Coordinates of C-alpha atoms in Angstrom, one line a residue:
Chain A
M6 CA 0.0 0.0 0.0
T7 CA 1.3 3.4 -1.0
I8 CA 0.1 6.6 0.6
E9 CA 0.4 9.8 -1.3
S10 CA 2.2 11.8 1.4
G11 CA 1.0 15.1 0.1
R12 CA -2.7 14.4 0.5
T13 CA -2.2 12.4 3.7
S14 CA -0.6 15.2 5.5
S15 CA -3.0 17.6 4.0
I16 CA -6.1 16.2 5.8
S17 CA -4.5 15.4 9.1
R18 CA -2.5 18.6 9.0
H19 CA -5.7 20.5 8.7
I20 CA -7.2 18.7 11.5
N21 CA -4.1 19.0 13.7
R22 CA -3.7 22.7 13.0
A23 CA -7.3 23.3 13.8
L24 CA -7.1 21.3 17.0
I25 CA -3.9 22.9 18.1
G26 CA -5.3 26.3 17.4
V27 CA -8.4 25.6 19.4
V28 CA -6.4 24.1 22.3
A29 CA -4.0 27.1 22.4
L30 CA -6.9 29.5 22.5
M31 CA -8.6 27.4 25.2
L32 CA -5.4 27.4 27.2
I33 CA -4.9 31.1 26.9
V34 CA -8.5 31.9 27.8
F35 CA -8.5 29.4 30.7
S36 CA -5.2 30.7 32.0
I37 CA -6.5 34.3 31.9
F38 CA -9.6 33.1 33.7
I39 CA -7.6 31.3 36.5
I40 CA -5.2 34.1 36.9
T41 CA -8.0 36.8 37.2
Y42 CA -9.9 34.6 39.5
N43 CA -6.9 33.9 41.7
I44 CA -5.9 37.6 41.8
N45 CA -9.3 38.6 43.0
K46 CA -9.5 35.8 45.5
T47 CA -6.0 36.6 46.8
D48 CA -6.8 40.3 47.0
R49 CA -9.9 39.6 49.1
H50 CA -7.8 37.3 51.4
L51 CA -5.1 39.9 51.8
N52 CA -7.7 42.5 52.7
E53 CA -9.1 40.2 55.3
R54 CA -5.7 39.5 56.8
L55 CA -4.9 43.3 56.8
N56 CA -8.1 44.0 58.6
N57 CA -7.5 41.2 61.1
I58 CA -4.1 42.6 61.8
L59 CA -5.5 46.1 62.2
K60 CA -8.3 44.8 64.5
M61 CA -5.9 42.7 66.6
A62 CA -3.4 45.6 66.8
S63 CA -6.1 48.1 67.9
I64 CA -7.3 45.7 70.6
Y65 CA -3.9 44.9 71.9
V66 CA -2.3 48.3 71.4
G67 CA -5.1 50.5 72.7
P68 CA -4.6 49.9 76.5
A69 CA -0.8 50.0 76.1
V70 CA -1.0 53.4 74.4
W71 CA -3.5 54.7 77.1
Q72 CA -1.0 53.6 79.7
L73 CA 2.0 54.6 77.6
H74 CA 3.4 51.2 78.2
Y75 CA 6.1 51.2 75.5
D76 CA 7.6 47.9 76.3
Y77 CA 4.2 46.3 75.8
I78 CA 3.7 48.2 72.6
H79 CA 6.9 46.9 71.2
K80 CA 6.2 43.3 72.3
T81 CA 2.8 43.5 70.6
V82 CA 4.4 44.9 67.4
D83 CA 7.0 42.1 67.5
A84 CA 4.2 39.6 67.9
L85 CA 2.3 41.0 65.0
F86 CA 5.4 40.8 62.9
L87 CA 5.1 37.0 63.2
Q88 CA 2.6 37.4 60.4
D89 CA 5.0 36.9 57.6
I90 CA 3.1 39.2 55.2
L91 CA 3.5 42.3 57.5
V92 CA 6.3 44.6 56.4
Y93 CA 5.5 47.9 58.1
F94 CA 3.8 48.8 61.3
S95 CA 3.6 52.2 63.0
I96 CA 1.7 53.8 65.9
R97 CA 1.2 57.5 66.2
D98 CA -0.4 59.4 69.0
D99 CA -3.1 62.0 68.6
L100 CA -0.5 64.6 68.1
E101 CA 1.0 62.6 65.2
R102 CA 4.1 61.6 67.2
E103 CA 5.5 58.3 66.3
L104 CA 5.2 56.0 69.3
A105 CA 6.5 52.8 67.6
V106 CA 7.6 51.8 64.1
K107 CA 8.9 48.5 62.7
H108 CA 10.0 47.6 59.2
R109 CA 10.7 44.1 57.8
P110 CA 14.0 44.0 56.0
P111 CA 14.9 45.1 53.4
Y112 CA 12.5 48.1 53.8
E113 CA 14.2 49.6 56.8
G114 CA 13.6 53.4 57.1
K115 CA 10.9 53.6 54.4
P116 CA 8.0 55.9 55.3
F117 CA 4.4 54.8 55.1
S118 CA 3.9 56.8 51.9
F119 CA 6.5 54.6 50.2
F120 CA 4.3 51.6 50.8
R121 CA 1.1 53.4 50.0
N122 CA 2.4 54.4 46.6
S123 CA 3.8 51.0 45.6
K124 CA 1.6 48.3 44.0
K125 CA 3.7 45.7 45.7
F126 CA 2.0 46.5 49.0
K127 CA -1.3 46.9 50.5
T128 CA -1.8 49.5 53.3
G129 CA -4.3 50.2 55.9
R130 CA -5.0 52.8 58.6
M131 CA -7.1 52.6 61.8
K132 CA -7.8 54.9 64.6
I133 CA -6.9 53.7 68.1
L134 CA -9.8 54.2 70.4
Y135 CA -9.8 53.3 74.1
Q136 CA -12.9 53.8 76.2
E137 CA -14.2 56.0 73.4
T138 CA -11.2 58.2 73.5
Y139 CA -9.1 58.8 70.4
L140 CA -5.5 57.9 71.1
G141 CA -3.8 57.9 67.8
T142 CA -3.5 56.0 64.5
L143 CA -2.3 52.7 63.4
Q144 CA -0.6 52.4 59.9
V145 CA 0.1 49.0 58.5
A146 CA 1.6 47.7 55.2
V147 CA 1.5 44.1 54.0
S148 CA 3.4 42.7 51.1
R149 CA 1.7 41.2 48.2
D150 CA 4.9 39.4 47.1
R151 CA 4.5 36.2 49.1
V152 CA 0.8 35.9 48.2
Y153 CA 1.7 36.4 44.6
K154 CA 4.3 33.7 44.7
E155 CA 1.7 31.3 46.2
L156 CA -0.7 32.4 43.4
A157 CA 1.9 31.8 40.7
G158 CA 2.6 28.4 42.0
S159 CA -1.1 27.3 42.1
T160 CA -1.8 28.9 38.8
L161 CA 1.1 27.1 37.2
I162 CA -0.1 23.8 38.5
A163 CA -3.6 24.4 37.2
V164 CA -2.4 25.4 33.8
V165 CA 0.0 22.5 33.6
A166 CA -2.7 20.1 34.6
M167 CA -5.1 21.6 32.0
T168 CA -2.4 21.5 29.3
L169 CA -1.7 17.9 30.1
I170 CA -5.4 17.0 30.0
I171 CA -6.2 18.9 26.8
T172 CA -3.1 17.6 25.1
A173 CA -4.1 14.1 26.0
V174 CA -7.6 14.7 24.6
V175 CA -6.1 16.2 21.4
V176 CA -3.6 13.4 20.9
T177 CA -6.3 10.9 21.4
T178 CA -8.6 12.7 19.0
I179 CA -5.8 12.9 16.4
L180 CA -5.0 9.2 16.8
I181 CA -8.7 8.2 16.5
T182 CA -9.2 10.5 13.5
R183 CA -6.2 9.0 11.8
R184 CA -7.2 5.5 12.6
R185 CA -10.9 5.7 12.0
I186 CA -11.2 8.4 9.3
I187 CA -8.0 9.3 7.6
F188 CA -6.7 5.8 6.9
P189 CA -10.1 4.4 5.8
I190 CA -10.5 7.5 3.5
L191 CA -7.0 6.9 2.1
K192 CA -7.9 3.3 1.4
L193 CA -11.0 4.5 -0.3
Q194 CA -9.1 7.0 -2.2
E195 CA -6.7 4.3 -3.3
S196 CA -9.6 2.1 -4.4
A197 CA -11.2 5.0 -6.3
A198 CA -7.8 5.7 -8.0
R199 CA -7.6 2.1 -9.0
I200 CA -11.1 2.3 -10.4
A201 CA -10.2 5.5 -12.2
S202 CA -7.1 3.9 -13.7
G203 CA -9.4 1.2 -15.1
N204 CA -8.8 -1.6 -12.7
L205 CA -12.3 -2.8 -11.9
E206 CA -11.4 -6.3 -10.7
T207 CA -9.9 -5.6 -7.3
D208 CA -12.5 -5.5 -4.5
V209 CA -12.8 -2.3 -2.5
D210 CA -11.8 -2.8 1.2
K211 CA -15.2 -2.4 2.8
G212 CA -14.0 -1.5 6.4
G213 CA -16.4 -1.1 9.3
A214 CA -20.1 -0.4 9.7
D215 CA -19.7 3.4 10.0
E216 CA -20.3 6.0 7.3
I217 CA -17.0 5.4 5.6
G218 CA -17.8 1.7 5.6
H219 CA -21.1 2.6 3.8
L220 CA -19.2 4.8 1.4
A221 CA -16.8 1.9 0.7
K222 CA -19.7 -0.4 0.1
D223 CA -21.3 2.0 -2.3
L224 CA -18.0 2.5 -4.1
D225 CA -17.7 -1.2 -4.5
I226 CA -21.3 -1.4 -5.9
M227 CA -20.4 1.5 -8.2
R228 CA -17.3 -0.4 -9.3
K229 CA -19.4 -3.5 -10.1
S230 CA -21.9 -1.4 -12.0
I231 CA -19.2 0.3 -14.0
R232 CA -17.7 -3.1 -14.7
G233 CA -21.1 -4.3 -15.9
L234 CA -21.6 -1.3 -18.0
I235 CA -18.2 -1.6 -19.6
H236 CA -18.8 -5.2 -20.3
D237 CA -22.1 -4.3 -22.0
L238 CA -20.4 -1.4 -23.9
K239 CA -17.6 -3.7 -25.1
G240 CA -20.3 -6.1 -26.3
A241 CA -22.2 -3.3 -28.0
N242 CA -18.9 -2.1 -29.5
L243 CA -18.1 -5.5 -30.9
Q244 CA -21.6 -5.6 -32.4
L245 CA -21.2 -2.2 -33.9
E246 CA -17.8 -3.1 -35.4
E247 CA -19.5 -6.1 -36.8
Y248 CA -22.3 -4.0 -38.2
A249 CA -19.8 -1.5 -39.5
G250 CA -17.9 -4.3 -41.2
T251 CA -21.1 -5.6 -42.7
L252 CA -22.1 -2.0 -43.7
E253 CA -18.7 -1.5 -45.3
R254 CA -19.0 -4.7 -47.3
K255 CA -22.6 -3.7 -48.3
V256 CA -21.4 -0.2 -49.3
E257 CA -18.6 -1.8 -51.3
E258 CA -21.0 -4.1 -53.0
R259 CA -23.5 -1.3 -53.7
T260 CA -20.7 0.9 -55.0
Q261 CA -19.6 -1.9 -57.2
R262 CA -23.1 -2.4 -58.4
L263 CA -23.7 1.3 -58.8
S264 CA -20.6 1.8 -60.9
E265 CA -21.7 -1.2 -63.0
T266 CA -25.1 0.4 -63.3
L267 CA -23.5 3.7 -64.1
K268 CA -21.5 2.1 -66.8
A269 CA -24.6 0.5 -68.1
V270 CA -26.4 3.8 -68.0
E271 CA -23.5 5.5 -69.7
Y272 CA -23.6 2.8 -72.3
A273 CA -27.3 3.1 -72.7
N274 CA -27.0 6.9 -72.8
N275 CA -24.4 6.7 -75.5
M276 CA -26.5 4.3 -77.4
I277 CA -29.6 6.5 -77.0
T278 CA -27.8 9.7 -77.8
G279 CA -26.2 8.0 -80.8
S280 CA -29.7 6.8 -81.9
I281 CA -31.1 10.3 -81.4
R282 CA -28.2 11.9 -83.3
Y283 CA -28.9 9.5 -86.1
A284 CA -32.6 10.2 -85.8
E285 CA -31.7 13.9 -86.1
K286 CA -30.1 13.1 -89.5
I287 CA -33.3 11.3 -90.6
Q288 CA -35.5 14.1 -89.4
S289 CA -33.3 16.7 -91.0
S290 CA -33.5 14.8 -94.3
L291 CA -37.2 15.4 -94.1
L292 CA -36.6 19.1 -94.0
P293 CA -36.3 20.9 -97.4
A294 CA -32.8 21.5 -98.7
A295 CA -31.5 25.1 -98.8
E296 CA -31.5 25.1 -102.6
T297 CA -35.3 24.4 -102.6
L298 CA -35.8 27.5 -100.4
D299 CA -33.4 29.8 -102.3
H300 CA -35.0 28.8 -105.5
F301 CA -38.4 30.2 -104.7
L302 CA -38.1 32.5 -101.7
D303 CA -36.2 35.8 -102.3
D304 CA -35.6 36.5 -98.7
Y305 CA -36.3 34.4 -95.6
F306 CA -35.0 33.0 -92.4
I307 CA -35.8 29.8 -90.6
I308 CA -35.4 29.2 -86.9
W309 CA -35.7 25.5 -86.2
E310 CA -34.5 24.5 -82.7
P311 CA -35.8 21.2 -81.2
S312 CA -35.6 21.3 -77.4
D313 CA -33.9 17.9 -77.5
I314 CA -31.8 17.1 -80.6
V315 CA -35.0 15.9 -82.4
G316 CA -38.4 17.3 -81.9
G317 CA -42.1 17.6 -82.7
D318 CA -41.8 20.6 -84.9
I319 CA -41.1 20.4 -88.6
Y320 CA -41.3 22.8 -91.6
Q321 CA -41.8 21.9 -95.2
V322 CA -41.4 23.8 -98.5
E323 CA -42.8 22.3 -101.7
H324 CA -42.0 24.1 -104.9
T325 CA -43.3 23.0 -108.2
G326 CA -44.6 24.7 -111.4
R327 CA -47.9 25.0 -109.5
G328 CA -46.4 27.4 -107.1
C329 CA -45.0 27.0 -103.6
L330 CA -46.3 25.6 -100.3
I331 CA -44.7 26.6 -97.0
A332 CA -45.8 24.6 -94.0
V333 CA -45.1 24.5 -90.3
F334 CA -46.3 21.5 -88.2
D335 CA -46.2 21.3 -84.4
C336 CA -46.9 17.7 -83.4
T337 CA -47.9 16.7 -79.8
G338 CA -44.9 16.0 -77.7
H339 CA -41.3 16.8 -78.4
G340 CA -38.2 14.6 -78.4
I341 CA -38.5 11.2 -79.9
P342 CA -42.3 10.8 -79.7
G343 CA -42.6 14.2 -81.3
A344 CA -40.1 13.2 -84.0
F345 CA -42.1 10.1 -84.8
M346 CA -45.1 12.2 -85.3
T347 CA -43.3 14.6 -87.6
M348 CA -42.2 11.6 -89.8
I349 CA -45.9 10.7 -90.2
A350 CA -47.0 14.3 -90.7
G351 CA -44.1 15.0 -93.2
T352 CA -44.7 12.0 -95.3
M353 CA -48.4 12.5 -95.3
F354 CA -48.0 16.2 -96.3
K355 CA -45.7 15.3 -99.2
R356 CA -48.2 12.8 -100.5
A357 CA -51.2 15.2 -100.1
A358 CA -49.2 18.0 -101.8
S359 CA -48.5 15.8 -104.8
G360 CA -52.3 15.6 -105.4
S361 CA -54.8 18.0 -106.9
N362 CA -55.1 20.1 -103.8
F363 CA -51.7 21.7 -104.0
H364 CA -53.2 25.2 -104.3
D365 CA -55.8 24.7 -101.6
P366 CA -54.3 24.8 -98.1
A367 CA -57.7 24.3 -96.4
K368 CA -58.3 21.1 -98.3
L369 CA -54.8 19.9 -97.6
L370 CA -55.4 20.4 -93.9
Q371 CA -58.5 18.4 -94.0
T372 CA -56.7 15.7 -96.0
L373 CA -54.0 15.6 -93.3
N374 CA -56.6 15.5 -90.6
V375 CA -58.4 12.5 -92.1
G376 CA -55.1 10.8 -92.9
L377 CA -53.7 11.2 -89.4
V378 CA -56.9 9.8 -87.7
S379 CA -56.9 6.8 -90.0
V380 CA -53.3 6.1 -89.5
L381 CA -53.2 6.7 -85.7
Y382 CA -56.4 5.0 -84.7
R383 CA -56.6 2.5 -87.4
D384 CA -59.7 0.3 -87.6
G385 CA -61.1 2.1 -84.5
K386 CA -58.7 0.0 -82.5
E387 CA -58.6 0.9 -78.8
T388 CA -55.2 2.5 -78.7
V389 CA -54.0 4.4 -75.7
S390 CA -52.5 7.3 -77.7
D391 CA -54.3 10.5 -78.4
D392 CA -51.9 12.5 -80.6
G393 CA -52.2 15.1 -83.3
M394 CA -50.7 18.3 -84.5
D395 CA -51.2 22.0 -85.2
A396 CA -50.4 23.3 -88.7
G397 CA -50.0 26.4 -90.7
L398 CA -50.0 26.3 -94.5
C399 CA -49.2 29.0 -97.1
Y400 CA -49.8 28.6 -100.8
I401 CA -48.2 31.2 -103.1
D402 CA -49.1 31.1 -106.8
P403 CA -46.4 30.9 -109.5
Q404 CA -46.9 34.6 -110.4
R405 CA -46.5 35.6 -106.8
E406 CA -49.7 37.6 -106.8
T407 CA -51.6 35.9 -104.0
L408 CA -51.0 34.0 -100.8
V409 CA -53.6 31.6 -99.5
Y410 CA -53.3 30.7 -95.8
A411 CA -55.1 28.0 -93.8
G412 CA -54.1 27.2 -90.3
A413 CA -54.9 24.6 -87.6
K414 CA -54.3 26.5 -84.4
I415 CA -51.4 28.3 -86.0
H416 CA -51.6 31.9 -87.0
L417 CA -49.9 33.7 -89.8
I418 CA -48.5 37.1 -89.0
R419 CA -48.3 39.7 -91.8
I420 CA -46.5 43.1 -91.5
E421 CA -47.2 45.7 -94.0
E422 CA -46.2 49.4 -93.7
D423 CA -45.5 49.0 -90.0
E424 CA -48.9 47.4 -89.4
L425 CA -49.1 43.9 -87.9
I426 CA -52.1 41.8 -88.8
T427 CA -52.7 38.3 -87.4
I428 CA -54.4 36.0 -89.8
K429 CA -55.9 33.5 -87.5
G430 CA -55.9 29.8 -88.2
D431 CA -59.0 27.7 -87.3
R432 CA -59.3 26.6 -83.7
R433 CA -59.0 23.0 -84.6
S434 CA -56.0 20.7 -84.3
L435 CA -55.4 17.8 -86.6
G436 CA -55.4 14.1 -85.9
Y437 CA -56.7 13.8 -82.4
R438 CA -59.0 11.0 -81.4
D439 CA -62.1 13.3 -81.0
T440 CA -61.4 15.2 -84.2
D441 CA -64.3 15.9 -86.6
T442 CA -62.9 14.5 -89.8
G443 CA -65.5 16.3 -91.9
Y444 CA -64.4 19.7 -90.7
M445 CA -63.7 22.2 -93.4
F446 CA -60.8 24.5 -92.8
T447 CA -60.8 28.1 -93.9
N448 CA -58.6 29.7 -96.6
H449 CA -57.5 33.3 -96.2
K450 CA -56.5 35.0 -99.4
I451 CA -54.0 37.8 -99.4
D452 CA -52.9 39.9 -102.4
L453 CA -49.1 40.2 -102.2
K454 CA -47.4 43.6 -102.3
P455 CA -43.8 44.5 -102.2
G456 CA -42.3 44.9 -98.7
M457 CA -44.9 42.6 -97.1
R458 CA -43.4 40.4 -94.4
F459 CA -44.8 37.1 -93.2
Y460 CA -44.1 35.1 -90.1
L461 CA -45.2 31.5 -89.3
S462 CA -44.4 30.1 -85.9
S463 CA -45.1 27.1 -83.7
D464 CA -46.1 27.9 -80.1
G465 CA -42.6 27.2 -78.8
Y466 CA -41.4 30.8 -79.2
T467 CA -44.4 32.5 -77.6
G468 CA -44.8 29.7 -75.0
Q469 CA -41.2 29.9 -73.5
A470 CA -41.4 30.8 -69.9
G471 CA -38.9 33.4 -68.6
G472 CA -38.7 37.1 -67.8
P473 CA -38.8 38.4 -64.2
K474 CA -42.0 36.5 -63.3
G475 CA -41.4 33.3 -65.2
L476 CA -44.3 34.1 -67.6
S477 CA -44.7 33.0 -71.2
L478 CA -43.0 35.3 -73.7
G479 CA -46.4 35.6 -75.3
K480 CA -47.8 36.8 -78.6
R481 CA -47.9 40.5 -77.6
R482 CA -44.2 40.6 -76.8
M483 CA -43.3 38.6 -79.9
N484 CA -45.4 40.9 -82.1
E485 CA -43.8 44.0 -80.6
K486 CA -40.4 42.5 -81.3
L487 CA -41.4 41.7 -84.9
L488 CA -42.6 45.2 -85.5
E489 CA -39.4 46.6 -84.2
I490 CA -37.2 44.5 -86.4
H491 CA -39.2 43.6 -89.5
Q492 CA -37.4 46.1 -91.8
K493 CA -34.0 44.6 -91.1
S494 CA -32.5 41.9 -93.2
F495 CA -33.9 38.5 -92.5
D496 CA -30.6 37.3 -91.2
S497 CA -30.5 40.1 -88.7
Q498 CA -34.2 39.4 -87.8
K499 CA -33.3 35.8 -87.1
A500 CA -30.4 36.8 -84.8
D501 CA -32.5 39.4 -83.0
L502 CA -35.4 37.0 -82.5
L503 CA -33.1 34.3 -81.1
D504 CA -31.3 36.9 -78.8
Y505 CA -34.7 38.1 -77.5
L506 CA -35.8 34.5 -76.8
N507 CA -32.6 33.5 -75.0
E508 CA -32.6 36.7 -73.0
W509 CA -36.3 36.0 -72.0
Q510 CA -35.5 32.4 -71.2
G511 CA -32.5 33.3 -69.0
D512 CA -31.4 30.4 -66.8
R513 CA -34.6 28.5 -67.4
E514 CA -34.7 25.4 -69.6
R515 CA -36.1 25.4 -73.1
Q516 CA -39.6 23.9 -72.7
D517 CA -40.7 23.2 -76.3
D518 CA -39.4 23.0 -79.8
V519 CA -39.1 26.4 -81.4
T520 CA -39.8 27.0 -85.1
V521 CA -40.2 30.4 -86.7
I522 CA -40.2 31.1 -90.4
G523 CA -40.0 34.6 -91.8
F524 CA -40.2 35.4 -95.5
G525 CA -40.9 38.2 -97.9
F526 CA -41.2 38.9 -101.6
N527 CA -39.4 41.5 -103.7
L528 CA -42.0 40.9 -106.5
Chain B
M8 CA -64.7 13.6 -48.7
D9 CA -61.8 11.9 -50.6
K10 CA -58.4 13.5 -50.3
F11 CA -56.2 14.3 -53.3
K12 CA -52.8 15.9 -53.5
I13 CA -49.9 15.9 -56.0
E14 CA -46.8 17.9 -55.2
A15 CA -45.5 20.2 -57.9
T16 CA -42.4 19.3 -59.8
K17 CA -40.4 21.3 -62.5
H18 CA -42.6 19.9 -65.3
T19 CA -45.9 19.2 -63.4
P20 CA -48.3 21.4 -61.4
E21 CA -49.4 21.0 -57.9
I22 CA -52.9 19.5 -57.8
V23 CA -54.6 19.6 -54.4
Y24 CA -58.2 19.2 -53.2
H25 CA -59.3 21.1 -50.1
E26 CA -62.3 19.6 -48.3
E27 CA -63.0 23.0 -46.8
G28 CA -64.9 24.9 -49.5
N29 CA -64.9 21.8 -51.8
L30 CA -62.0 23.5 -53.7
L31 CA -59.7 22.0 -56.2
E32 CA -56.5 23.9 -57.1
I33 CA -54.2 23.2 -60.1
K34 CA -51.2 25.5 -59.9
G35 CA -47.7 25.7 -61.5
E36 CA -46.3 24.7 -64.9
S37 CA -47.5 21.8 -66.9
Y38 CA -45.4 20.1 -69.6
P39 CA -45.0 16.5 -68.4
G40 CA -43.0 14.0 -70.3
N41 CA -45.8 11.6 -70.3
I42 CA -49.0 13.6 -70.2
S43 CA -51.6 10.7 -69.9
E44 CA -49.6 9.0 -67.2
F45 CA -49.5 12.1 -65.1
Y46 CA -53.1 13.2 -65.4
E47 CA -54.7 9.7 -65.4
P48 CA -54.8 9.4 -61.6
F49 CA -56.3 12.9 -61.4
F50 CA -59.1 12.2 -63.7
N51 CA -59.9 8.9 -61.9
W52 CA -60.1 10.8 -58.7
L53 CA -62.2 13.5 -60.3
D54 CA -64.7 11.0 -61.6
T55 CA -65.1 9.4 -58.2
H56 CA -65.3 12.8 -56.5
L57 CA -68.0 14.1 -58.9
K58 CA -70.0 10.9 -58.6
N59 CA -70.0 11.1 -54.8
R60 CA -70.4 14.8 -54.4
G61 CA -73.1 16.5 -52.4
E62 CA -75.0 19.7 -53.1
E63 CA -72.1 22.0 -52.1
P64 CA -70.7 24.0 -55.1
F65 CA -67.5 22.5 -56.5
T66 CA -64.9 25.2 -57.0
V67 CA -61.9 24.8 -59.4
H68 CA -59.0 27.2 -59.6
V69 CA -56.7 26.7 -62.6
D70 CA -53.6 28.8 -62.1
L71 CA -51.0 27.6 -64.7
S72 CA -48.2 29.8 -65.7
Y73 CA -47.0 27.5 -68.5
V74 CA -49.0 24.9 -70.4
N75 CA -47.9 22.9 -73.4
S76 CA -50.3 21.9 -76.2
S77 CA -51.0 18.5 -74.7
T78 CA -52.0 20.2 -71.4
V79 CA -54.3 22.4 -73.3
R80 CA -56.1 19.2 -74.4
V81 CA -56.1 18.0 -70.8
L82 CA -57.7 21.2 -69.7
W83 CA -60.3 20.9 -72.5
K84 CA -61.1 17.5 -71.0
L85 CA -61.4 18.9 -67.5
F86 CA -63.7 21.8 -68.6
S87 CA -65.8 19.4 -70.6
R88 CA -66.3 17.2 -67.5
L89 CA -67.2 20.3 -65.4
Q90 CA -69.6 21.6 -68.0
E91 CA -71.3 18.2 -67.9
E92 CA -71.9 18.8 -64.2
V93 CA -73.4 22.1 -64.9
E94 CA -75.6 20.6 -67.5
N95 CA -76.7 18.0 -64.9
G96 CA -77.9 20.9 -62.7
K97 CA -74.9 20.8 -60.3
Q98 CA -73.2 23.9 -59.1
V99 CA -69.6 24.4 -60.4
V100 CA -67.4 27.5 -60.0
A101 CA -64.4 27.5 -62.4
D102 CA -61.8 30.2 -62.2
W103 CA -59.1 30.7 -64.8
I104 CA -56.3 32.6 -63.0
Y105 CA -53.7 34.4 -65.1
D106 CA -51.0 36.9 -64.6
E107 CA -52.1 40.4 -65.7
D108 CA -48.9 40.6 -67.8
D109 CA -49.6 37.2 -69.6
D110 CA -51.8 38.0 -72.6
D111 CA -51.5 34.5 -74.0
K112 CA -53.0 33.0 -70.9
L113 CA -55.8 35.6 -71.0
E114 CA -56.4 34.7 -74.6
M115 CA -56.4 31.0 -73.8
G116 CA -58.9 31.6 -71.0
E117 CA -61.1 33.6 -73.3
E118 CA -61.0 30.7 -75.8
F119 CA -62.0 28.3 -73.1
Q120 CA -64.7 30.7 -72.0
D121 CA -66.0 30.7 -75.5
D122 CA -65.8 26.9 -75.9
F123 CA -67.6 26.2 -72.6
K124 CA -70.3 28.8 -72.4
E125 CA -72.5 26.7 -70.1
L126 CA -69.6 26.4 -67.5
G127 CA -69.2 30.2 -67.2
L128 CA -65.5 30.2 -66.7
N129 CA -64.3 33.2 -64.7
L130 CA -61.2 35.0 -65.9
V131 CA -59.3 36.2 -62.8
S132 CA -56.1 38.3 -63.2
K133 CA -53.5 38.4 -60.4

């Protein structure tokens, strides 16, 4: 067993210091008390003896003075001097003449006043009366010295006795404290230190049945509880490690699978993108070649921007000796489904245009309507799809004198001398399941003049959300823009329109395919 | 009555039915990749709801900031269904809510108003 001396001495030193302090204080107080008490007592005693001496003297000396019996007076004085405390005695007659005086050595020759003025002595005076006649005065001085010596002796004994008793009590207290409190606490402290350092196996010395014993028992219970807890924790930790291991394995497996999936997705994406890129070529092949356009149109621009590589918008230009057809189709959906629809629409349009209705856009629209319904919902079969398209068709005669327009939910915009006129298409789409196949579309005939500008657009441009409030660009804003730029070259108009759209769109995504065709005639 | 709620996404609107006031709200943008798949559950719910409805007026708020052409057809179907209710003597309140700066949405509302005269579509600018 090791005892940390610092702490050990700390507790007992505190107790010892306190005890010693208290004891010293007690001793001082007690001594002062004894001394004061004894001084008082001695003083009283001295007074008594002084008075006795005076009384005795007055009794014995009175008759001798009356008879002036000097020899008797001296004998009486000598007798009184047997009292060892008496140091001075004098008798004076009524005329203040000294009848007798005696000093105890070493105070020979000292007057009464010497004794009266010194604290070492106590003095007294008494009148000598005999038969009620004043004969003179007695003056007596007694020494305090001897009494004080006695006093000092008895006080010393008392103080020593007290000191011995109290010291015995203190030592006993200290010994009991060390044995019953300090040592058991040190043992407890050691046990606690052992527990603190992680040793939970050694029992705590439980000691006696006192409070420290209870504390020791509690500490032992605590040690056992902690041991239990740590055991549980270790178990839990092992389990956690096991879980962590399993989790790690699972994560690895998942990561592995994920990266495989990612590769598969990348592969699929490459395949799909490749397919779409190729589909784009096919869709583009459906669009008229630049030469076809240049051949008939003097000045024009075409904006064709599918929102995903391929789209549901398509434009067509057919130029024959019978004149020219310019068409914009906006099929339901965009992306691949839209592109499929454009293939059907484009093919169907080419076939219809090759017939006798080349110059009649309204008839062509009806033909397309019927054609689409018959192809898409063949034999009235219950198909899930419900698809169709909007269309705008312009026919221009070979002499470029008139333009005939028919639209299915697509309008033609004409600008002439800074005035914008919307030539509205019919509010019917083509090819939907509930379409009325007998519906007759309307032709609008316009006499062409130099400087006229025409614009044909799917709803992608006006529908694009953007601006500060995320609203559609809208027809009004588009029309204002067209009015602002229509006198510029068609190339500049195209650039301006695209800038305007992109600015409106901002950070938002393109929502639909965008197609705008602008053209004019020099005539 | 039957609860219905679809949270809004980038391409699809929020559709939520409030029992209090018998109110249906369609709000946001609508250009779903697969239009019929998105709106099919809604129309199924609507049919059940209209079949089981009481006498309380059914209110519909359509507040769409962007609709593609397929959605226009979906709305056509919705208003047709609501007009049927009116024709059957049931009370329906239909509000077409558009931004005051959005002429195309106003025009679209006017067209629907024209197409569904019996329904009495209200055009409400915000």
